mmCIF file of C-alpha atoms in Angstrom:
data_model
loop_
_atom_site.group_PDB
_atom_site.id
_atom_site.type_symbol
_atom_site.label_atom_id
_atom_site.label_comp_id
_atom_site.label_asym_id
_atom_site.label_seq_id
_atom_site.Cartn_x
_atom_site.Cartn_y
_atom_site.Cartn_z
ATOM 1 C CA MET A 282 0.286 0.061 0.135
ATOM 2 C CA LEU A 283 1.118 3.524 -0.852
ATOM 3 C CA PRO A 284 2.230 5.918 1.849
ATOM 4 C CA TRP A 285 0.399 8.953 2.750
ATOM 5 C CA PHE A 286 1.614 12.208 2.697
ATOM 6 C CA MET A 287 1.081 15.797 4.694
ATOM 7 C CA VAL A 288 0.769 18.513 2.175
ATOM 8 C CA THR A 289 0.835 22.097 3.484
ATOM 9 C CA LEU A 290 -0.003 24.926 1.276
ATOM 10 C CA VAL A 291 0.594 28.487 2.816
ATOM 11 C CA GLY A 292 0.087 31.976 1.140
ATOM 12 C CA GLN A 293 -1.892 35.102 0.385
ATOM 13 C CA ASP A 294 -5.736 33.943 -0.042
ATOM 14 C CA GLN A 295 -6.971 34.261 -3.350
ATOM 15 C CA ALA A 296 -10.104 32.666 -5.420
ATOM 16 C CA GLY A 297 -9.576 29.530 -7.067
ATOM 17 C CA ILE A 298 -6.539 27.653 -4.934
ATOM 18 C CA VAL A 299 -8.478 24.716 -3.636
ATOM 19 C CA ALA A 300 -9.930 24.226 -7.352
ATOM 20 C CA GLN A 301 -6.369 24.566 -8.782
ATOM 21 C CA VAL A 302 -4.373 22.490 -6.216
ATOM 22 C CA THR A 303 -6.857 19.608 -6.141
ATOM 23 C CA ASN A 304 -7.399 19.430 -9.719
ATOM 24 C CA LEU A 305 -3.776 18.757 -10.294
ATOM 25 C CA LEU A 306 -3.448 16.355 -8.075
ATOM 26 C CA TYR A 307 -6.593 14.700 -9.399
ATOM 27 C CA GLN A 308 -5.166 14.849 -13.033
ATOM 28 C CA ASN A 309 -1.678 13.209 -11.855
ATOM 29 C CA GLY A 310 -3.703 10.324 -10.054
ATOM 30 C CA CYS A 311 -3.419 11.217 -6.447
ATOM 31 C CA HIS A 312 -6.194 10.967 -4.224
ATOM 32 C CA LEU A 313 -7.011 12.844 -0.973
ATOM 33 C CA GLY A 314 -7.767 11.956 2.634
ATOM 34 C CA GLU A 315 -8.409 14.093 5.495
ATOM 35 C CA ALA A 316 -8.100 18.258 5.204
ATOM 36 C CA SER A 317 -7.884 21.218 6.718
ATOM 37 C CA MET A 318 -8.268 24.486 4.593
ATOM 38 C CA LEU A 319 -8.999 27.720 5.918
ATOM 39 C CA ARG A 320 -8.253 31.248 5.927
ATOM 40 C CA LEU A 321 -6.121 32.520 8.723
ATOM 41 C CA GLY A 322 -5.477 36.190 8.764
ATOM 42 C CA GLY A 323 -5.746 36.857 4.779
ATOM 43 C CA ASN A 324 -3.451 33.559 4.145
ATOM 44 C CA PHE A 325 -5.272 30.779 2.479
ATOM 45 C CA THR A 326 -3.870 27.408 4.829
ATOM 46 C CA ILE A 327 -4.033 23.864 3.399
ATOM 47 C CA MET A 328 -3.239 21.091 5.178
ATOM 48 C CA MET A 329 -4.261 17.839 3.586
ATOM 49 C CA MET A 330 -3.489 13.948 3.506
ATOM 50 C CA VAL A 331 -2.811 13.126 -0.285
ATOM 51 C CA GLY A 332 -2.014 9.325 -1.613
ATOM 52 C CA GLY A 333 -1.142 7.467 -4.094
ATOM 53 C CA MET A 334 2.236 8.555 -4.976
ATOM 54 C CA ASP A 335 5.352 6.707 -3.848
ATOM 55 C CA SER A 336 7.970 9.416 -2.623
ATOM 56 C CA THR A 337 7.541 12.866 -1.463
ATOM 57 C CA GLU A 338 10.059 13.946 -4.936
ATOM 58 C CA VAL A 339 7.379 12.921 -7.313
ATOM 59 C CA LEU A 340 4.445 14.890 -4.967
ATOM 60 C CA MET A 341 7.005 18.137 -4.911
ATOM 61 C CA GLN A 342 7.742 17.839 -8.955
ATOM 62 C CA ILE A 343 3.762 17.680 -9.258
ATOM 63 C CA LEU A 344 3.057 20.297 -7.014
ATOM 64 C CA ARG A 345 5.963 22.622 -7.129
ATOM 65 C CA PRO A 346 4.648 24.603 -10.515
ATOM 66 C CA ILE A 347 1.209 25.405 -8.824
ATOM 67 C CA ALA A 348 2.676 26.513 -5.695
ATOM 68 C CA GLN A 349 4.851 29.233 -7.299
ATOM 69 C CA LYS A 350 1.917 29.827 -9.763
ATOM 70 C CA LEU A 351 0.148 30.895 -6.769
ATOM 71 C CA HIS A 352 2.522 32.074 -4.596
ATOM 72 C CA LEU A 353 2.250 29.294 -2.057
ATOM 73 C CA HIS A 354 4.817 27.909 0.267
ATOM 74 C CA LEU A 355 4.899 24.194 0.063
ATOM 75 C CA HIS A 356 5.897 21.195 2.286
ATOM 76 C CA VAL A 357 5.398 17.540 1.790
ATOM 77 C CA ASP A 358 6.094 14.977 4.528
ATOM 78 C CA LYS A 359 5.773 11.460 4.167
ATOM 79 C CA ILE A 360 3.501 10.211 7.320
ATOM 80 C CA GLU A 361 2.876 7.122 9.326
ATOM 81 C CA GLY A 362 -1.018 8.061 9.713
ATOM 82 C CA GLN A 363 -4.190 6.328 8.134
ATOM 83 C CA LEU A 364 -7.433 7.245 7.618
ATOM 84 C CA HIS A 365 -10.214 5.980 10.443
ATOM 85 C CA GLN A 366 -8.340 6.824 13.306
ATOM 86 C CA HIS A 367 -10.485 9.324 14.518
ATOM 87 C CA GLN A 368 -11.099 9.705 18.074
ATOM 88 C CA LEU A 369 -14.512 11.034 19.643
ATOM 89 C CA PRO A 370 -14.273 14.147 21.823
ATOM 90 C CA ASP A 371 -15.831 14.178 24.956
ATOM 91 C CA VAL A 372 -15.647 17.734 26.165
ATOM 92 C CA ARG A 373 -15.748 21.278 24.780
ATOM 93 C CA VAL A 374 -14.248 24.259 26.322
ATOM 94 C CA THR A 375 -14.812 28.051 24.714
ATOM 95 C CA VAL A 376 -12.728 30.659 25.824
ATOM 96 C CA TYR A 377 -12.915 34.309 25.144
ATOM 97 C CA GLY A 378 -11.675 37.710 26.443
ATOM 98 C CA ALA A 379 -10.114 40.930 25.612
ATOM 99 C CA ASP A 380 -6.957 40.037 23.833
ATOM 100 C CA ARG A 381 -3.927 39.884 25.702
ATOM 101 C CA VAL A 382 -0.901 37.989 25.459
ATOM 102 C CA GLY A 383 -0.918 34.381 27.125
ATOM 103 C CA ILE A 384 -4.415 33.417 27.109
ATOM 104 C CA VAL A 385 -3.973 30.329 25.072
ATOM 105 C CA ALA A 386 -0.441 29.024 27.040
ATOM 106 C CA GLN A 387 -2.440 29.518 30.294
ATOM 107 C CA VAL A 388 -5.807 27.821 29.424
ATOM 108 C CA THR A 389 -4.366 25.169 27.696
ATOM 109 C CA SER A 390 -1.620 24.367 30.315
ATOM 110 C CA ALA A 391 -4.061 24.225 33.146
ATOM 111 C CA LEU A 392 -6.376 21.939 31.064
ATOM 112 C CA ALA A 393 -3.471 19.521 29.982
ATOM 113 C CA ALA A 394 -2.610 19.408 33.478
ATOM 114 C CA ALA A 395 -6.003 18.162 34.276
ATOM 115 C CA GLY A 396 -5.819 15.709 31.716
ATOM 116 C CA LEU A 397 -7.416 17.243 28.530
ATOM 117 C CA ASN A 398 -6.129 15.710 25.258
ATOM 118 C CA ILE A 399 -6.985 18.317 22.491
ATOM 119 C CA LEU A 400 -8.201 17.175 19.238
ATOM 120 C CA ASP A 401 -9.056 20.266 17.832
ATOM 121 C CA LEU A 402 -8.733 23.882 18.573
ATOM 122 C CA GLU A 403 -9.234 26.849 16.461
ATOM 123 C CA SER A 404 -8.945 30.424 17.488
ATOM 124 C CA ASP A 405 -10.081 33.870 16.366
ATOM 125 C CA VAL A 406 -9.349 37.367 16.733
ATOM 126 C CA GLY A 407 -12.516 39.750 16.543
ATOM 127 C CA GLY A 408 -13.336 43.211 17.601
ATOM 128 C CA ILE A 409 -11.839 46.178 16.405
ATOM 129 C CA ASN A 410 -7.955 47.242 16.142
ATOM 130 C CA GLU A 411 -8.201 49.465 19.235
ATOM 131 C CA ALA A 412 -10.100 46.778 20.954
ATOM 132 C CA PRO A 413 -9.801 43.205 19.658
ATOM 133 C CA PHE A 414 -11.147 40.520 21.772
ATOM 134 C CA TYR A 415 -9.770 36.593 21.437
ATOM 135 C CA VAL A 416 -11.863 33.745 20.690
ATOM 136 C CA MET A 417 -11.014 30.232 21.446
ATOM 137 C CA HIS A 418 -13.215 26.776 21.091
ATOM 138 C CA ILE A 419 -11.531 23.547 21.932
ATOM 139 C CA GLU A 420 -12.611 19.736 21.158
ATOM 140 C CA GLY A 421 -10.806 16.945 23.413
ATOM 141 C CA ILE A 422 -10.716 14.179 25.548
ATOM 142 C CA ALA A 423 -11.096 14.250 29.375
ATOM 143 C CA THR A 424 -8.424 11.679 29.910
ATOM 144 C CA GLN A 425 -8.500 12.301 33.752
ATOM 145 C CA GLY A 426 -12.280 12.596 33.917
ATOM 146 C CA TRP A 427 -14.830 15.587 33.824
ATOM 147 C CA SER A 428 -14.134 16.375 37.159
ATOM 148 C CA ALA A 429 -10.513 17.193 37.069
ATOM 149 C CA LEU A 430 -11.442 19.807 34.038
ATOM 150 C CA GLU A 431 -13.675 21.434 36.342
ATOM 151 C CA THR A 432 -11.322 22.017 39.229
ATOM 152 C CA ALA A 433 -8.724 23.109 36.348
ATOM 153 C CA LEU A 434 -11.507 25.367 35.296
ATOM 154 C CA GLN A 435 -12.262 27.140 38.662
ATOM 155 C CA THR A 436 -8.757 27.650 38.792
ATOM 156 C CA ILE A 437 -8.161 29.393 35.292
ATOM 157 C CA LEU A 438 -11.674 31.124 36.442
ATOM 158 C CA ARG A 439 -9.848 32.532 39.785
ATOM 159 C CA GLU A 440 -6.774 33.100 38.073
ATOM 160 C CA GLN A 441 -7.432 34.981 34.814
ATOM 161 C CA PRO A 442 -10.651 36.907 35.841
ATOM 162 C CA ASP A 443 -10.233 38.688 32.565
ATOM 163 C CA LEU A 444 -11.295 35.391 30.388
ATOM 164 C CA GLU A 445 -14.888 33.789 30.061
ATOM 165 C CA VAL A 446 -14.387 30.086 29.925
ATOM 166 C CA GLN A 447 -16.999 27.664 29.427
ATOM 167 C CA LEU A 448 -16.655 23.879 29.845
ATOM 168 C CA ALA A 449 -19.386 21.568 28.231
ATOM 169 C CA PRO A 450 -19.664 17.798 27.848
ATOM 170 C CA ILE A 451 -20.132 16.645 24.522
ATOM 171 C CA GLU A 452 -22.916 14.171 24.544
ATOM 172 C CA MET A 453 -22.738 11.616 21.618
ATOM 173 C CA VAL A 454 -25.823 10.249 20.657
ATOM 174 C CA VAL A 455 -25.231 7.292 18.623
ATOM 175 C CA MET A 456 -28.153 5.415 16.311
ATOM 176 C CA MET B 17 -34.911 -13.281 16.123
ATOM 177 C CA ALA B 18 -32.254 -12.423 14.038
ATOM 178 C CA ARG B 19 -29.556 -9.844 13.786
ATOM 179 C CA LEU B 20 -29.977 -8.086 10.846
ATOM 180 C CA THR B 21 -27.109 -6.739 8.658
ATOM 181 C CA LEU B 22 -26.601 -2.829 8.977
ATOM 182 C CA LEU B 23 -26.961 -0.590 5.554
ATOM 183 C CA THR B 24 -23.983 1.423 5.740
ATOM 184 C CA TYR B 25 -23.790 5.079 3.714
ATOM 185 C CA PRO B 26 -23.053 5.035 0.961
ATOM 186 C CA ASP B 27 -25.873 2.421 0.146
ATOM 187 C CA PRO B 28 -28.343 4.016 -1.757
ATOM 188 C CA ARG B 29 -31.469 2.572 0.413
ATOM 189 C CA LEU B 30 -30.416 4.842 3.303
ATOM 190 C CA LYS B 31 -31.913 7.790 1.207
ATOM 191 C CA GLN B 32 -35.255 6.615 0.358
ATOM 192 C CA VAL B 33 -38.486 7.314 1.935
ATOM 193 C CA ALA B 34 -40.114 4.341 3.849
ATOM 194 C CA GLU B 35 -43.656 3.466 3.529
ATOM 195 C CA PRO B 36 -46.336 3.668 6.467
ATOM 196 C CA VAL B 37 -47.220 0.540 8.295
ATOM 197 C CA SER B 38 -51.028 -0.658 7.341
ATOM 198 C CA GLN B 39 -50.888 -4.377 8.493
ATOM 199 C CA PHE B 40 -49.895 -4.977 12.339
ATOM 200 C CA ASP B 41 -49.201 -8.639 11.958
ATOM 201 C CA ALA B 42 -46.538 -11.286 13.045
ATOM 202 C CA GLN B 43 -44.440 -10.437 10.119
ATOM 203 C CA LEU B 44 -44.465 -6.810 11.958
ATOM 204 C CA GLN B 45 -43.746 -8.514 15.579
ATOM 205 C CA LEU B 46 -41.025 -10.507 13.792
ATOM 206 C CA LEU B 47 -39.573 -7.495 12.274
ATOM 207 C CA VAL B 48 -39.336 -5.475 15.504
ATOM 208 C CA ALA B 49 -37.985 -8.180 17.631
ATOM 209 C CA ASP B 50 -35.060 -8.668 14.937
ATOM 210 C CA LEU B 51 -34.709 -4.762 14.630
ATOM 211 C CA GLU B 52 -34.280 -4.739 18.568
ATOM 212 C CA GLU B 53 -31.807 -7.475 18.307
ATOM 213 C CA THR B 54 -30.141 -5.356 16.032
ATOM 214 C CA MET B 55 -29.571 -2.306 17.971
ATOM 215 C CA ARG B 56 -28.931 -4.121 21.040
ATOM 216 C CA ALA B 57 -25.992 -5.986 19.603
ATOM 217 C CA SER B 58 -24.309 -2.356 18.539
ATOM 218 C CA PRO B 59 -22.303 -0.530 21.527
ATOM 219 C CA GLY B 60 -23.598 2.255 22.512
ATOM 220 C CA GLY B 61 -26.575 1.974 20.084
ATOM 221 C CA VAL B 62 -29.882 3.882 21.286
ATOM 222 C CA GLY B 63 -32.176 3.423 18.353
ATOM 223 C CA ILE B 64 -32.650 2.047 15.129
ATOM 224 C CA ALA B 65 -35.038 2.391 12.201
ATOM 225 C CA ALA B 66 -36.125 -0.368 9.671
ATOM 226 C CA THR B 67 -34.605 1.714 6.806
ATOM 227 C CA GLN B 68 -30.987 0.764 8.437
ATOM 228 C CA VAL B 69 -31.717 -2.727 7.365
ATOM 229 C CA GLY B 70 -33.220 -2.034 4.051
ATOM 230 C CA HIS B 71 -36.705 -2.475 5.526
ATOM 231 C CA LEU B 72 -38.571 0.619 3.892
ATOM 232 C CA GLN B 73 -41.284 0.900 6.486
ATOM 233 C CA ARG B 74 -42.176 3.452 8.795
ATOM 234 C CA VAL B 75 -40.638 1.470 12.230
ATOM 235 C CA VAL B 76 -38.313 3.160 14.637
ATOM 236 C CA ILE B 77 -36.930 1.768 18.176
ATOM 237 C CA VAL B 78 -35.497 4.103 20.750
ATOM 238 C CA ASP B 79 -34.042 3.509 23.945
ATOM 239 C CA VAL B 80 -31.952 5.854 25.832
ATOM 240 C CA SER B 81 -32.702 4.015 28.956
ATOM 241 C CA SER B 82 -29.173 2.952 29.436
ATOM 242 C CA LYS B 83 -28.157 6.775 30.093
ATOM 243 C CA PRO B 84 -28.037 7.866 33.402
ATOM 244 C CA LYS B 85 -29.973 11.191 35.160
ATOM 245 C CA ILE B 86 -32.153 11.882 31.909
ATOM 246 C CA SER B 87 -35.933 11.854 31.697
ATOM 247 C CA HIS B 88 -37.149 9.360 28.946
ATOM 248 C CA HIS B 89 -39.875 6.747 28.651
ATOM 249 C CA GLY B 90 -37.817 3.254 28.248
ATOM 250 C CA ARG B 91 -38.255 1.359 25.428
ATOM 251 C CA LEU B 92 -40.445 2.726 22.742
ATOM 252 C CA ILE B 93 -41.685 0.875 19.831
ATOM 253 C CA LEU B 94 -42.742 4.033 17.186
ATOM 254 C CA ILE B 95 -44.606 2.896 14.111
ATOM 255 C CA ASN B 96 -45.979 5.262 11.643
ATOM 256 C CA PRO B 97 -44.386 8.511 14.064
ATOM 257 C CA GLU B 98 -45.190 12.133 12.903
ATOM 258 C CA ILE B 99 -43.828 14.999 15.120
ATOM 259 C CA LEU B 100 -46.555 17.307 16.425
ATOM 260 C CA ASP B 101 -44.962 20.384 17.792
ATOM 261 C CA TRP B 102 -41.496 20.989 18.680
ATOM 262 C CA GLU B 103 -39.766 23.595 20.440
ATOM 263 C CA GLY B 104 -36.049 24.937 21.474
ATOM 264 C CA PHE B 105 -33.110 24.078 19.517
ATOM 265 C CA GLU B 106 -29.562 22.385 20.682
ATOM 266 C CA ILE B 107 -26.502 21.823 18.819
ATOM 267 C CA GLY B 108 -25.496 18.115 19.605
ATOM 268 C CA ARG B 109 -22.869 15.608 18.328
ATOM 269 C CA GLU B 110 -24.358 12.270 16.998
ATOM 270 C CA GLY B 111 -23.208 9.316 15.170
ATOM 271 C CA CYS B 112 -24.889 6.651 13.475
ATOM 272 C CA MET B 113 -24.179 2.515 13.014
ATOM 273 C CA SER B 114 -25.093 3.440 9.269
ATOM 274 C CA VAL B 115 -22.344 6.110 8.918
ATOM 275 C CA PRO B 116 -19.570 4.497 10.758
ATOM 276 C CA ASP B 117 -16.242 6.249 11.638
ATOM 277 C CA TYR B 118 -17.782 9.781 11.295
ATOM 278 C CA THR B 119 -19.283 11.872 14.180
ATOM 279 C CA GLY B 120 -20.729 15.463 13.466
ATOM 280 C CA ASN B 121 -22.664 18.429 15.152
ATOM 281 C CA VAL B 122 -26.368 18.651 14.557
ATOM 282 C CA VAL B 123 -28.940 21.281 15.745
ATOM 283 C CA ARG B 124 -32.314 19.198 16.949
ATOM 284 C CA ALA B 125 -35.242 20.410 18.913
ATOM 285 C CA THR B 126 -35.078 20.483 22.540
ATOM 286 C CA HIS B 127 -38.582 19.354 23.081
ATOM 287 C CA LEU B 128 -41.115 17.334 21.085
ATOM 288 C CA GLN B 129 -44.920 16.220 21.218
ATOM 289 C CA LEU B 130 -45.031 12.753 19.337
ATOM 290 C CA VAL B 131 -47.793 10.572 17.868
ATOM 291 C CA ALA B 132 -46.583 7.135 16.988
ATOM 292 C CA GLN B 133 -48.723 3.704 16.733
ATOM 293 C CA ASP B 134 -47.466 0.473 18.861
ATOM 294 C CA GLU B 135 -46.709 -3.124 17.617
ATOM 295 C CA GLN B 136 -50.380 -3.465 17.903
ATOM 296 C CA GLY B 137 -51.786 -0.346 16.013
ATOM 297 C CA LYS B 138 -52.530 1.467 19.315
ATOM 298 C CA GLU B 139 -51.754 4.975 19.049
ATOM 299 C CA HIS B 140 -49.910 6.594 21.519
ATOM 300 C CA LYS B 141 -48.804 10.460 22.332
ATOM 301 C CA TYR B 142 -45.424 11.494 23.990
ATOM 302 C CA THR B 143 -43.846 14.226 25.310
ATOM 303 C CA MET B 144 -40.011 13.900 25.446
ATOM 304 C CA GLU B 145 -36.832 16.197 25.641
ATOM 305 C CA GLY B 146 -33.175 16.424 25.474
ATOM 306 C CA TYR B 147 -31.174 13.355 24.666
ATOM 307 C CA GLU B 148 -34.417 10.880 23.877
ATOM 308 C CA ALA B 149 -36.169 13.748 21.537
ATOM 309 C CA ARG B 150 -32.700 13.936 19.799
ATOM 310 C CA ALA B 151 -32.773 10.283 19.340
ATOM 311 C CA VAL B 152 -36.229 10.165 18.134
ATOM 312 C CA GLN B 153 -35.301 12.895 15.854
ATOM 313 C CA HIS B 154 -32.449 11.218 14.166
ATOM 314 C CA GLU B 155 -34.658 7.808 13.706
ATOM 315 C CA LEU B 156 -37.504 10.099 12.281
ATOM 316 C CA ASP B 157 -34.938 11.194 9.512
ATOM 317 C CA HIS B 158 -34.354 7.916 8.568
ATOM 318 C CA LEU B 159 -37.583 7.170 7.607
ATOM 319 C CA ASP B 160 -37.417 10.028 5.113
ATOM 320 C CA GLY B 161 -34.019 8.786 3.733
ATOM 321 C CA ILE B 162 -32.168 11.761 5.762
ATOM 322 C CA LEU B 163 -29.186 11.031 7.499
ATOM 323 C CA PHE B 164 -27.254 13.050 10.008
ATOM 324 C CA ILE B 165 -24.574 14.131 7.652
ATOM 325 C CA ASP B 166 -27.559 15.779 5.686
ATOM 326 C CA ARG B 167 -27.735 18.313 8.630
ATOM 327 C CA LEU B 168 -24.329 19.084 9.830
ATOM 328 C CA VAL B 169 -23.531 22.387 11.025
ATOM 329 C CA SER B 170 -20.205 24.211 11.127
ATOM 330 C CA ARG B 171 -18.607 23.855 14.641
ATOM 331 C CA ARG B 172 -16.757 27.063 13.803
ATOM 332 C CA ARG B 173 -19.418 29.278 13.924
ATOM 333 C CA ASP B 174 -21.203 27.256 16.769
ATOM 334 C CA LEU B 175 -23.727 29.659 18.363
ATOM 335 C CA PHE B 176 -25.518 27.682 20.432
ATOM 336 C CA GLN B 177 -23.810 26.233 23.479
ATOM 337 C CA ARG B 178 -24.878 23.487 25.429
ATOM 338 C CA LYS B 179 -25.491 23.854 29.215
ATOM 339 C CA SER B 180 -22.207 24.626 30.536
ATOM 340 C CA TYR B 181 -20.263 25.915 33.426
ATOM 341 C CA LYS B 182 -20.335 29.725 33.487
ATOM 342 C CA LYS B 183 -18.396 32.158 35.390
ATOM 343 C CA THR B 184 -19.704 33.405 38.657
ATOM 344 C CA ASN B 185 -18.767 37.213 39.485
ATOM 345 C CA SER B 186 -15.413 37.143 39.861
ATOM 346 C CA SER B 187 -13.702 39.422 42.573
#
C-alpha cells in the first residue's frame, strides 16, 4: 500500500486555490484523505493527506509549479498516519476575552495538567483594532475525567478573571 | 429472532423514503424483534430505524434508558411516528451505525410532542425532551431518507452552547 503524505500549502488568499491544487493532484492520479483548509489572517492554509504517490519527490514535482504560480509555500512530509483513526471528543471548551498575550498558553496549560487531550483547537481575533477580543474553541478528550477539568476550570477563572471560560460535555448520541 | 445486517452509507437504500405500516401482523412483530436485537447488539446504540436494515417501512425503536440521569420513556416502539409539535433547539454530537467512523454536530429540537402507533396499532402520544428527543428525531429522519450528515452544522460558528459552567462574578 502506498504511503500517505501531509501536504502543507500556505499563501496570500485568492479565489481558486483549492480547485486548482486539487484538480492538479487529481489529474496526476493522487487521492485525498482528511484535510483542513481555511483562511487565517488573509492567508489561505491547506493541510491535507495526499496518497497515490510513492515518494515525497514525486509529489513535490507535481505541486511545485502550481505553488509557484499561486505564490504558496509548499511542504510535503511522508507520514505514518492512516484514515479511520478518529478519536471522539467528549468535552468542549470555549474561551473568550479582551485580547492579550498568554490566553492560549494559560488556559491550555491548566487543561493539559488536568488531562485534556486536545483534538481540535481553533481561535480567532475579532473586534476592532483598538479593542480586539480573542475567541477560542477546543474539543478534546478528558483523559482524567470530567471533575479534574472542572477543578482546572475553577482555577483558570480565579487566576484569569478577565476571561470567560465555558466547559461543556459533548454528549454523543449514536443511532 | 435474528440480528439483521445494517446498511452503511453510501448504500442508496438509506436515502429512500419509507412506507407507512398498514398491517399490524406477525410479520411486523418479527421485524420489531429483529430490529431490537440488531440495535442492542451495537455498542452504544440507542435507536434504530427499519430503513437501516433495508426494510422501507416506518418503524423505529428508541431506548435511551441506559443513559443515566435523563428523562425518558424506556423502550419505545414507534410505528408511523409523526412529530406534532417541537420547540427549542440545541447543537449536539451524533453518530450513526449506518455512517461508521464519523460523527458531527447537528441542530435538533429540544422538546417534542409525538404521536406513534405501537406493534398492535394502538396510538400513543409522547412528550419528550433532550437526549431522547434527539434520538427520536435522528431515527425519524431515517424514515425520510435523511442522514445526520445531511444536517451537519459548522462547529466553527457554533453559537448554540449547551448547558455549561459559567463564571460566577469574580472579584
